[in-house]
PDB file of C-alpha atoms in Angstrom:
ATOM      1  CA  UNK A 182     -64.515   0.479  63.467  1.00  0.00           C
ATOM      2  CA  UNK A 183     -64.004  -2.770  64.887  1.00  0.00           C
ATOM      3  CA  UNK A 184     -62.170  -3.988  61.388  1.00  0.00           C
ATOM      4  CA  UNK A 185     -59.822  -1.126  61.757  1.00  0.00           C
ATOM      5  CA  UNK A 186     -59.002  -1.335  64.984  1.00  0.00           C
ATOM      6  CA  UNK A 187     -57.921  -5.294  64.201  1.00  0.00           C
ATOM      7  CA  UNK A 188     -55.815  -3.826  61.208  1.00  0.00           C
ATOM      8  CA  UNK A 189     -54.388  -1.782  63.145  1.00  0.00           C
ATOM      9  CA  UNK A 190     -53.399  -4.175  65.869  1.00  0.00           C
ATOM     10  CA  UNK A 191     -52.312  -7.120  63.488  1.00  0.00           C
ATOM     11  CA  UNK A 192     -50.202  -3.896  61.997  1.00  0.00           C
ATOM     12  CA  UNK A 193     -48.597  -3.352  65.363  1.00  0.00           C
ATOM     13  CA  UNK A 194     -47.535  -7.059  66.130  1.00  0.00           C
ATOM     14  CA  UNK A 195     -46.251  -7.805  62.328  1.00  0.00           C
ATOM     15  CA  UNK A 196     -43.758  -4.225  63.047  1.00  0.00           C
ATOM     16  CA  UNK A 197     -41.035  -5.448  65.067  1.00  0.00           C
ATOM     17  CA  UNK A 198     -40.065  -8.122  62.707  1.00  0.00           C
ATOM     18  CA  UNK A 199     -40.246  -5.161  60.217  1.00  0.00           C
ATOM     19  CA  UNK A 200     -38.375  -3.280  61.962  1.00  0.00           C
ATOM     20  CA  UNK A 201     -35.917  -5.863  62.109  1.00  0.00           C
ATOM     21  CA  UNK A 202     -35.988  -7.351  58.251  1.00  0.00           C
ATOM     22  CA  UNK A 203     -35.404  -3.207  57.400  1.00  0.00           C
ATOM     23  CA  UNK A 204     -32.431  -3.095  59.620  1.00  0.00           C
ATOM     24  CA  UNK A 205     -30.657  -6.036  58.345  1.00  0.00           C
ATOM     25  CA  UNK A 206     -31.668  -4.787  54.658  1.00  0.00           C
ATOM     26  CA  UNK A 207     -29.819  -1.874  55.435  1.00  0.00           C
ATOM     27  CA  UNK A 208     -26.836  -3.039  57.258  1.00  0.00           C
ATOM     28  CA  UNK A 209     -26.786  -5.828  54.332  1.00  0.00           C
ATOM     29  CA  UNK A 210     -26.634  -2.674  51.950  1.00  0.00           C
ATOM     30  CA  UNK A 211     -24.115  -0.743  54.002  1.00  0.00           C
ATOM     31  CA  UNK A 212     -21.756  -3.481  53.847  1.00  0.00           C
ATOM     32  CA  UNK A 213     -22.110  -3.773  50.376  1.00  0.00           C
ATOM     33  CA  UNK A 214     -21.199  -0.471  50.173  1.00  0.00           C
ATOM     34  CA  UNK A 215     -18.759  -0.196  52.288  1.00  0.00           C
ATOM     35  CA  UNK A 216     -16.777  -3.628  51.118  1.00  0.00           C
ATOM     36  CA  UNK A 217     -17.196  -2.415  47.301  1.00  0.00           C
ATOM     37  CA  UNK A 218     -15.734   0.944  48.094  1.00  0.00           C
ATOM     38  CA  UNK A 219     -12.696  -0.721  49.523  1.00  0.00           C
ATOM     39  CA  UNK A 220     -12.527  -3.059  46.830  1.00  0.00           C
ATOM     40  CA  UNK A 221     -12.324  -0.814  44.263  1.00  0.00           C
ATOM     41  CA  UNK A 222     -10.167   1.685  45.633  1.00  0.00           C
ATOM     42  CA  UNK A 223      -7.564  -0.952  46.200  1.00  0.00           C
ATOM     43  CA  UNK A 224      -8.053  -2.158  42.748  1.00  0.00           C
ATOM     44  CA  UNK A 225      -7.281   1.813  41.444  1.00  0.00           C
ATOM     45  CA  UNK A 226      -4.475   2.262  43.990  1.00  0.00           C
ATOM     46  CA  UNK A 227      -2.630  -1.152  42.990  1.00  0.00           C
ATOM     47  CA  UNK A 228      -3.073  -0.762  39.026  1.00  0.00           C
ATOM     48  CA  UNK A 229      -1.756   2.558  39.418  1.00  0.00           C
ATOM     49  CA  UNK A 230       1.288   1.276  41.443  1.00  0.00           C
ATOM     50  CA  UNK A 231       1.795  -1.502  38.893  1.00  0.00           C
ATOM     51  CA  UNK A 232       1.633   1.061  35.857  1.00  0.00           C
ATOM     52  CA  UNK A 233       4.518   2.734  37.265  1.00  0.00           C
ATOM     53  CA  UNK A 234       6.407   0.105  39.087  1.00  0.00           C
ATOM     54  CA  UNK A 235       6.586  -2.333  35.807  1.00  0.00           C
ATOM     55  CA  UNK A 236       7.431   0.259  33.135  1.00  0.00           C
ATOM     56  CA  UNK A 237      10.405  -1.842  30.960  1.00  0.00           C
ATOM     57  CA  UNK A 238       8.999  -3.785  28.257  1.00  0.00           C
ATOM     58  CA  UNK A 239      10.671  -6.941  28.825  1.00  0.00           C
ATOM     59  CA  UNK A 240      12.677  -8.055  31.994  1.00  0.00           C
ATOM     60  CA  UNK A 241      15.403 -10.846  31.147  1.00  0.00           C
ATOM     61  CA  UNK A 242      17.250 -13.229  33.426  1.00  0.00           C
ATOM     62  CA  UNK A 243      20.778 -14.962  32.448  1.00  0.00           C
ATOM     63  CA  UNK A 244      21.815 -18.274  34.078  1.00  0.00           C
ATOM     64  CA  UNK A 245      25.648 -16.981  35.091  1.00  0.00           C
ATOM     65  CA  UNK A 246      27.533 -14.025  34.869  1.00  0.00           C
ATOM     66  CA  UNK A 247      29.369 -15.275  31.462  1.00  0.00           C
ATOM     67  CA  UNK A 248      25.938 -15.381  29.781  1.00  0.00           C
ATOM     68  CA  UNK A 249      25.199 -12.022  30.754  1.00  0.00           C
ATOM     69  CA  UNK A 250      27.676 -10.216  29.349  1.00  0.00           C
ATOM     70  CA  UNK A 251      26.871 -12.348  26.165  1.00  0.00           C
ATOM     71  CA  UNK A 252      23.816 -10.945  26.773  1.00  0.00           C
ATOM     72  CA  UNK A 253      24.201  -7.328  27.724  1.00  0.00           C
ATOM     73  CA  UNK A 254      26.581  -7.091  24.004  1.00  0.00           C
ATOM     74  CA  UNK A 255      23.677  -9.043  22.065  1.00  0.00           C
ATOM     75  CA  UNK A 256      20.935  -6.661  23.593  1.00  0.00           C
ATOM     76  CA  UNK A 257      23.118  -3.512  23.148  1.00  0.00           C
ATOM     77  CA  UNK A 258      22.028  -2.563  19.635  1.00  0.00           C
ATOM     78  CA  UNK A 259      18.269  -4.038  19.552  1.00  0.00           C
ATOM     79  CA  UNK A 260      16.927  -1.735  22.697  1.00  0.00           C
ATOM     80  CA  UNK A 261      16.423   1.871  23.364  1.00  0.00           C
ATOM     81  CA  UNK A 262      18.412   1.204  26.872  1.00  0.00           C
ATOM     82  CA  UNK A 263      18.688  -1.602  29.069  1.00  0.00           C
ATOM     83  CA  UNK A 264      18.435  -1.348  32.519  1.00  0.00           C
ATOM     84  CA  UNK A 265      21.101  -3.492  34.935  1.00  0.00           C
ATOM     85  CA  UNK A 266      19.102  -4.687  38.454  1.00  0.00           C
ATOM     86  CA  UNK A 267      21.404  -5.958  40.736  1.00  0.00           C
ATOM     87  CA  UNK A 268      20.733  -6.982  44.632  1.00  0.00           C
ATOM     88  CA  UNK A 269      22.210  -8.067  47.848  1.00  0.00           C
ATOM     89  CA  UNK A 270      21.317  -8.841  51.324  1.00  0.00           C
ATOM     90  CA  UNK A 271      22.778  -7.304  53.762  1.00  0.00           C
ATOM     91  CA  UNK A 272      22.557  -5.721  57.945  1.00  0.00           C
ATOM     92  CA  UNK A 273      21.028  -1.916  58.140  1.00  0.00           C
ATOM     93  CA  UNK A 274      20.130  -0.363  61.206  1.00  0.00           C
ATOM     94  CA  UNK A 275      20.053  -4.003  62.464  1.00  0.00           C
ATOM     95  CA  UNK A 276      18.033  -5.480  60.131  1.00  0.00           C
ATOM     96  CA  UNK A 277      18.253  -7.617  57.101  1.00  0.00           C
ATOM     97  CA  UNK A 278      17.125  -5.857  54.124  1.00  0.00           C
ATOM     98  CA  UNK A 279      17.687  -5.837  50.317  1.00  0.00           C
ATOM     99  CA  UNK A 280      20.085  -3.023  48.500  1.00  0.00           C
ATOM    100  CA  UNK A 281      18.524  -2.515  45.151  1.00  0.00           C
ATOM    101  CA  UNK A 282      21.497  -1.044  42.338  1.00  0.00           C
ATOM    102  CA  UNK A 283      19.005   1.327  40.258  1.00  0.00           C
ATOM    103  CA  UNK A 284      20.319   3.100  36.796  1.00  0.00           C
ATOM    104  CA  UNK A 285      20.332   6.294  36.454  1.00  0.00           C
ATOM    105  CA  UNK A 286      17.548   6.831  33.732  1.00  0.00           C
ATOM    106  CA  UNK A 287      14.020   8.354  32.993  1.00  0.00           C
ATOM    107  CA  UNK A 288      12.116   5.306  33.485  1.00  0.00           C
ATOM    108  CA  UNK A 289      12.906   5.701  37.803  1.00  0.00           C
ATOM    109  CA  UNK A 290      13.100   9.429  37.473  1.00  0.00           C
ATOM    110  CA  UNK A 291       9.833   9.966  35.976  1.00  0.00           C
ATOM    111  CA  UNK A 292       7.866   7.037  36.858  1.00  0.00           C
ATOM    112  CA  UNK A 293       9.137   5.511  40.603  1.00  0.00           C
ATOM    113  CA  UNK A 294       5.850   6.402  43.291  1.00  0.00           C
ATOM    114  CA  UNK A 295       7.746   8.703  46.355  1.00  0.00           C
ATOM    115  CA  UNK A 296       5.605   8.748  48.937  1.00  0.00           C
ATOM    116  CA  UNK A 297       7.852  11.578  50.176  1.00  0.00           C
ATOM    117  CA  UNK A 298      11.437  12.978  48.797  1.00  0.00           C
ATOM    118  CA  UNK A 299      13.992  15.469  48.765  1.00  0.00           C
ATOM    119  CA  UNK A 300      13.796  17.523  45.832  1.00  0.00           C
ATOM    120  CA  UNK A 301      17.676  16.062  44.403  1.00  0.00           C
ATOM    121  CA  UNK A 302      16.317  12.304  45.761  1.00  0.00           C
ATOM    122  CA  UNK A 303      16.805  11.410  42.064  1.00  0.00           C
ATOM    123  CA  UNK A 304      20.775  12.676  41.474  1.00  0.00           C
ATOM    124  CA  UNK A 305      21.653  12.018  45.123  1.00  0.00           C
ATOM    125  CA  UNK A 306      20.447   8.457  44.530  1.00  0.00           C
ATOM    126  CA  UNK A 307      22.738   8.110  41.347  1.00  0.00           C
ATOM    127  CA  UNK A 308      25.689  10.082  42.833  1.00  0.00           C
ATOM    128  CA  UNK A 309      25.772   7.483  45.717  1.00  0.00           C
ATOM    129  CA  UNK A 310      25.065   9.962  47.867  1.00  0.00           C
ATOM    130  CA  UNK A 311      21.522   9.002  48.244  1.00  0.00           C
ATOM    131  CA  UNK A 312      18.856   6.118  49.300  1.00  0.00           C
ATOM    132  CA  UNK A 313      15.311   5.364  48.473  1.00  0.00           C
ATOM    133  CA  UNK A 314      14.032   3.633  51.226  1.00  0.00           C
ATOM    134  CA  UNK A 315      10.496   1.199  50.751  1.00  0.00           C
ATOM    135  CA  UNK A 316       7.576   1.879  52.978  1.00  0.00           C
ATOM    136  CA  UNK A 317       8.420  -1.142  55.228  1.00  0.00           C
ATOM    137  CA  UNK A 318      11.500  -0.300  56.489  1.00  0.00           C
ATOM    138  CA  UNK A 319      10.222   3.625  56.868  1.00  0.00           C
ATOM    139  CA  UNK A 320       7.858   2.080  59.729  1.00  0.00           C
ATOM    140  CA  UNK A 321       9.269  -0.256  61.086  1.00  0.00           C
ATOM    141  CA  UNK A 322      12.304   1.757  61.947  1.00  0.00           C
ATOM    142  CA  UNK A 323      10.855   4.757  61.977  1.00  0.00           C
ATOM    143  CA  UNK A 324      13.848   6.685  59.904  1.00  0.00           C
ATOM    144  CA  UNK A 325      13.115   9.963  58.569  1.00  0.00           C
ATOM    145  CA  UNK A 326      14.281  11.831  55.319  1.00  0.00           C
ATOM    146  CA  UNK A 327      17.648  13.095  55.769  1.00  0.00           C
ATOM    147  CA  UNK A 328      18.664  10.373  58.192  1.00  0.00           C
ATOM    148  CA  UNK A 329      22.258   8.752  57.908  1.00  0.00           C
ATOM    149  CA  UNK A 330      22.183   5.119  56.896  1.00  0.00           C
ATOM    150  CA  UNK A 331      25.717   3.370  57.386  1.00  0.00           C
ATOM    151  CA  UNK A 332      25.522   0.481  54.675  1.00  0.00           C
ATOM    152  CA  UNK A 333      28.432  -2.622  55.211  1.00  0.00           C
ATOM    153  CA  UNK A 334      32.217  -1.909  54.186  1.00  0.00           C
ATOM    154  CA  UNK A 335      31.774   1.946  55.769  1.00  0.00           C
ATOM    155  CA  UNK A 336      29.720   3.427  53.038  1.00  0.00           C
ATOM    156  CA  UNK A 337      27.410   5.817  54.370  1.00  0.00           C
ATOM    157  CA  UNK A 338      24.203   7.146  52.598  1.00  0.00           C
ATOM    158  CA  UNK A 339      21.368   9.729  53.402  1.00  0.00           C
ATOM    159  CA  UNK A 340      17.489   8.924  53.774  1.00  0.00           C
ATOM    160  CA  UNK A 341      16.157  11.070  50.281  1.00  0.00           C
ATOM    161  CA  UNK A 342      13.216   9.197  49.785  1.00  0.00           C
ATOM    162  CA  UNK A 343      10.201   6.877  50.740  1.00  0.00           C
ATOM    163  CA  UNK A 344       8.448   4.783  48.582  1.00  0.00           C
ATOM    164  CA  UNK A 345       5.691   2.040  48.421  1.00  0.00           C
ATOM    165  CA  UNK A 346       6.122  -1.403  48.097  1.00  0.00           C
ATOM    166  CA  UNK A 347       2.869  -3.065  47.379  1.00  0.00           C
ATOM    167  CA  UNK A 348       3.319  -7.504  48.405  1.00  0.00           C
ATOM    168  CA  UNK A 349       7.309  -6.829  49.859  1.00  0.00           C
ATOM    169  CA  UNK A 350       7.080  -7.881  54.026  1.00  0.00           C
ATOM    170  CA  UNK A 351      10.883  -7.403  53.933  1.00  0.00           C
ATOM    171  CA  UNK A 352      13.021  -3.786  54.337  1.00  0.00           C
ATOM    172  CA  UNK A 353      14.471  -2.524  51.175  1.00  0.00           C
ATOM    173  CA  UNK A 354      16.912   0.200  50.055  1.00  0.00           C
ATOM    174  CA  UNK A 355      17.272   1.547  46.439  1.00  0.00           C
ATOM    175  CA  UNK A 356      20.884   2.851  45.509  1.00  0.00           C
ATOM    176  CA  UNK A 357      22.382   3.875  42.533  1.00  0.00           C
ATOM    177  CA  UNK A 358      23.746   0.926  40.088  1.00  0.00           C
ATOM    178  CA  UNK A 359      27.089   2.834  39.713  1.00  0.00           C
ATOM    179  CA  UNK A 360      28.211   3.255  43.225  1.00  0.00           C
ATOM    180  CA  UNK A 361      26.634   0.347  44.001  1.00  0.00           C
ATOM    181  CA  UNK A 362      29.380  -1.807  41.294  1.00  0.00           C
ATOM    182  CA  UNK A 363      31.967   0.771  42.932  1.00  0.00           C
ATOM    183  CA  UNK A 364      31.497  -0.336  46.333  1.00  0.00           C
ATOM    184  CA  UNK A 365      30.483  -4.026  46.007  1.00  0.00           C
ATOM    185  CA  UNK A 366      32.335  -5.326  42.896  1.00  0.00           C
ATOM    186  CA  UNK A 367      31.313  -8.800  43.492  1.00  0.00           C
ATOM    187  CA  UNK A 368      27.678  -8.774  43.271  1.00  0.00           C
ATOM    188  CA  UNK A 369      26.478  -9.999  39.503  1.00  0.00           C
ATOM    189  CA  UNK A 370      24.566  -8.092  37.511  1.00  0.00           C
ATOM    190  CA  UNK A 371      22.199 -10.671  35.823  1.00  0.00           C
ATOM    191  CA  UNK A 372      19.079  -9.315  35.186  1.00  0.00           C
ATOM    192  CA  UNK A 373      18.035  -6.498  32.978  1.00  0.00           C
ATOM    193  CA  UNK A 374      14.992  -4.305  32.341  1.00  0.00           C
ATOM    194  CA  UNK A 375      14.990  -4.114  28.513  1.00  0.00           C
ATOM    195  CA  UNK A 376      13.168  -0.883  27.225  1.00  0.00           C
ATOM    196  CA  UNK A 377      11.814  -1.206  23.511  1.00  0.00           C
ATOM    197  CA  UNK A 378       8.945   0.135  21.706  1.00  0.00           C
ATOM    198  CA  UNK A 379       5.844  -2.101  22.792  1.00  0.00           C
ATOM    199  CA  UNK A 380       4.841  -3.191  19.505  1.00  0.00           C
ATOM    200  CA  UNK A 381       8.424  -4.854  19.185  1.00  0.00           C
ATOM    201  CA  UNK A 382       8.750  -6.611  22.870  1.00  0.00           C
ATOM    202  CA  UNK A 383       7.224  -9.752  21.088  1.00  0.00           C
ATOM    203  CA  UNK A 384       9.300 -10.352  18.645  1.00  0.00           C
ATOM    204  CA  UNK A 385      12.662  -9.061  20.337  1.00  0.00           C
ATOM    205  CA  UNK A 386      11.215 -11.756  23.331  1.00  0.00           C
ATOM    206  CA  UNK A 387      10.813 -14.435  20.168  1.00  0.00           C
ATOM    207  CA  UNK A 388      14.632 -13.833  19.034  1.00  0.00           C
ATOM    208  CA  UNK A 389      16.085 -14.088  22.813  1.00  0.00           C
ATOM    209  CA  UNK A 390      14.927 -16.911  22.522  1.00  0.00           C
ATOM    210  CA  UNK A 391      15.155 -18.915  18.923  1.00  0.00           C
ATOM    211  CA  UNK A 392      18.890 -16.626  18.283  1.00  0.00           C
ATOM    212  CA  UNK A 393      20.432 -15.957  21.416  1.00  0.00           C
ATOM    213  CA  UNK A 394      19.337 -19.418  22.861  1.00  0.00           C
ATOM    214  CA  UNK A 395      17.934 -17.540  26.425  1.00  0.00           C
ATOM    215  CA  UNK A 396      15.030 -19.890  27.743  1.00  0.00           C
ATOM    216  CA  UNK A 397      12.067 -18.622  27.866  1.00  0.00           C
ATOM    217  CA  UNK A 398      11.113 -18.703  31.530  1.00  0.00           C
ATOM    218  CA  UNK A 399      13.994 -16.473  31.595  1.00  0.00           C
ATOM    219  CA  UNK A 400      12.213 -13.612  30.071  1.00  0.00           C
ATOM    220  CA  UNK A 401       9.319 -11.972  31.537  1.00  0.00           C
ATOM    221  CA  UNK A 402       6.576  -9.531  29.546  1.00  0.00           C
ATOM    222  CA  UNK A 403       5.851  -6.686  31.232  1.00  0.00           C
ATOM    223  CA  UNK A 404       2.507  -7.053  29.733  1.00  0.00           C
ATOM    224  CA  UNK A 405       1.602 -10.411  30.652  1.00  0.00           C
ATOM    225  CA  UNK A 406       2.715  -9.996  33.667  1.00  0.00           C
ATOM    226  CA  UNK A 407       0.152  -6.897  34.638  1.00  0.00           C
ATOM    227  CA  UNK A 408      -2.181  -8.945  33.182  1.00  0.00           C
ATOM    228  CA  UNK A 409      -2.144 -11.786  35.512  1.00  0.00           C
ATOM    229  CA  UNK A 410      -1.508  -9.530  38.275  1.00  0.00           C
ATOM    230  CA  UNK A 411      -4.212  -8.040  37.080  1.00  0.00           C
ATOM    231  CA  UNK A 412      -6.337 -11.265  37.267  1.00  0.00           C
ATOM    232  CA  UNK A 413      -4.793 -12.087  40.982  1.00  0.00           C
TER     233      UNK A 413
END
């Protein structure tokens, strides 16, 4: 009895640092939990963004405007389509932001992340009658679909779609590449997405550069480059 009852009592002093090694065990593990879950749901919701923000196989850079049309003519028959991406600063609601010129083909229509749209946000985009505005500039000026934007030299657009824009702290608006040459004539057009079948993006990126002469920091792989955003 007596042995039992000193069991018992060295039992009862040793609990409350039990207690306390249990709790920490468990808040350890909740964290764990908790900080993994986040983890890897970012990881799922940014390789899914990538997959459909970097669709074109190769995205190529000239050095002046001269090159580029060299460039556009020598691409013309050795891709499925090449995509013009032009940009500008400029003053919107007060704010400077970047106007994106977007073409009008599948690879926006059917792979571009909306967080919300119009159901035309696609052909109101290319008609010029449209904008796709990024996240950013959704919140922090708290527009709404269907707004009115006024753009510089008295074009005015309407509000057809959000979309995300993982890494960007500035305000962006996508417009269509056509009205967008219409209405500012001077911006260059000096990069191009360059769509291709995959298997041929290396060697197509291997005669830019030993035939055409375009350096090779000049041309991007879409692959490479989700792989080291990947690794980021």
């Amino acid at each position: 009895s007596d042995v039992c009852s000193s069991d018992l009592s060295d039992t009862r002093m040793q609990l409350p640092s039990l207690s306390l090694a249990l709790m920490a065990l468990l808040l350890a593990l909740s964290a764990n939990i908790g900080v993994g879950t986040m983890v890897s749901s970012f990881r799922y919701t940014f390789l899914g963004w990538l997959d459909q923000r970097l669709v074109s196989e190769l995205y190529v850079t000239a050095r002046d405007e001269t090159e580029a049309v060299r460039l556009a003519e020598w691409l013309k028959p050795r891709a499925d389509a090449m995509l013009p991406i032009m940009s500008m600063s400029a003053k919107v609601l007060g704010s400077d932001v970047q106007l994106s010129g977007v073409a009008d083909h599948p690879t926006y229509r059917e792979h571009w992340p909306l967080l919300q749209s119009t159901p035309d946000a696609w052909d109101a985009v290319s008609q010029g009658r449209g904008a796709l505005v990024n996240e950013q500039f959704w919140r922090r000026n708290g527009v709404k679909i269907g707004q009115d934007l006024a753009l510089p030299g008295g074009w005015t657009v309407r509000i057809v779609g959000i979309y995300s824009d993982y890494g960007n702290p500035e305000g962006q608006l996508m417009i269509g590449a056509e009205p967008m040459k219409t209405h500012f004539p001077d911006v260059p057009i000096l990069r191009y997405g360059v769509r291709i079948d995959p298997a041929q993006a290396p060697a197509l990126a291997g005669r830019l550069t030993s035939e055409f002469g375009l350096p090779r920091a000049n041309i991007i792989d879409q692959s490479a480059l989700k792989q080291q955003s990947r690794a980021i």
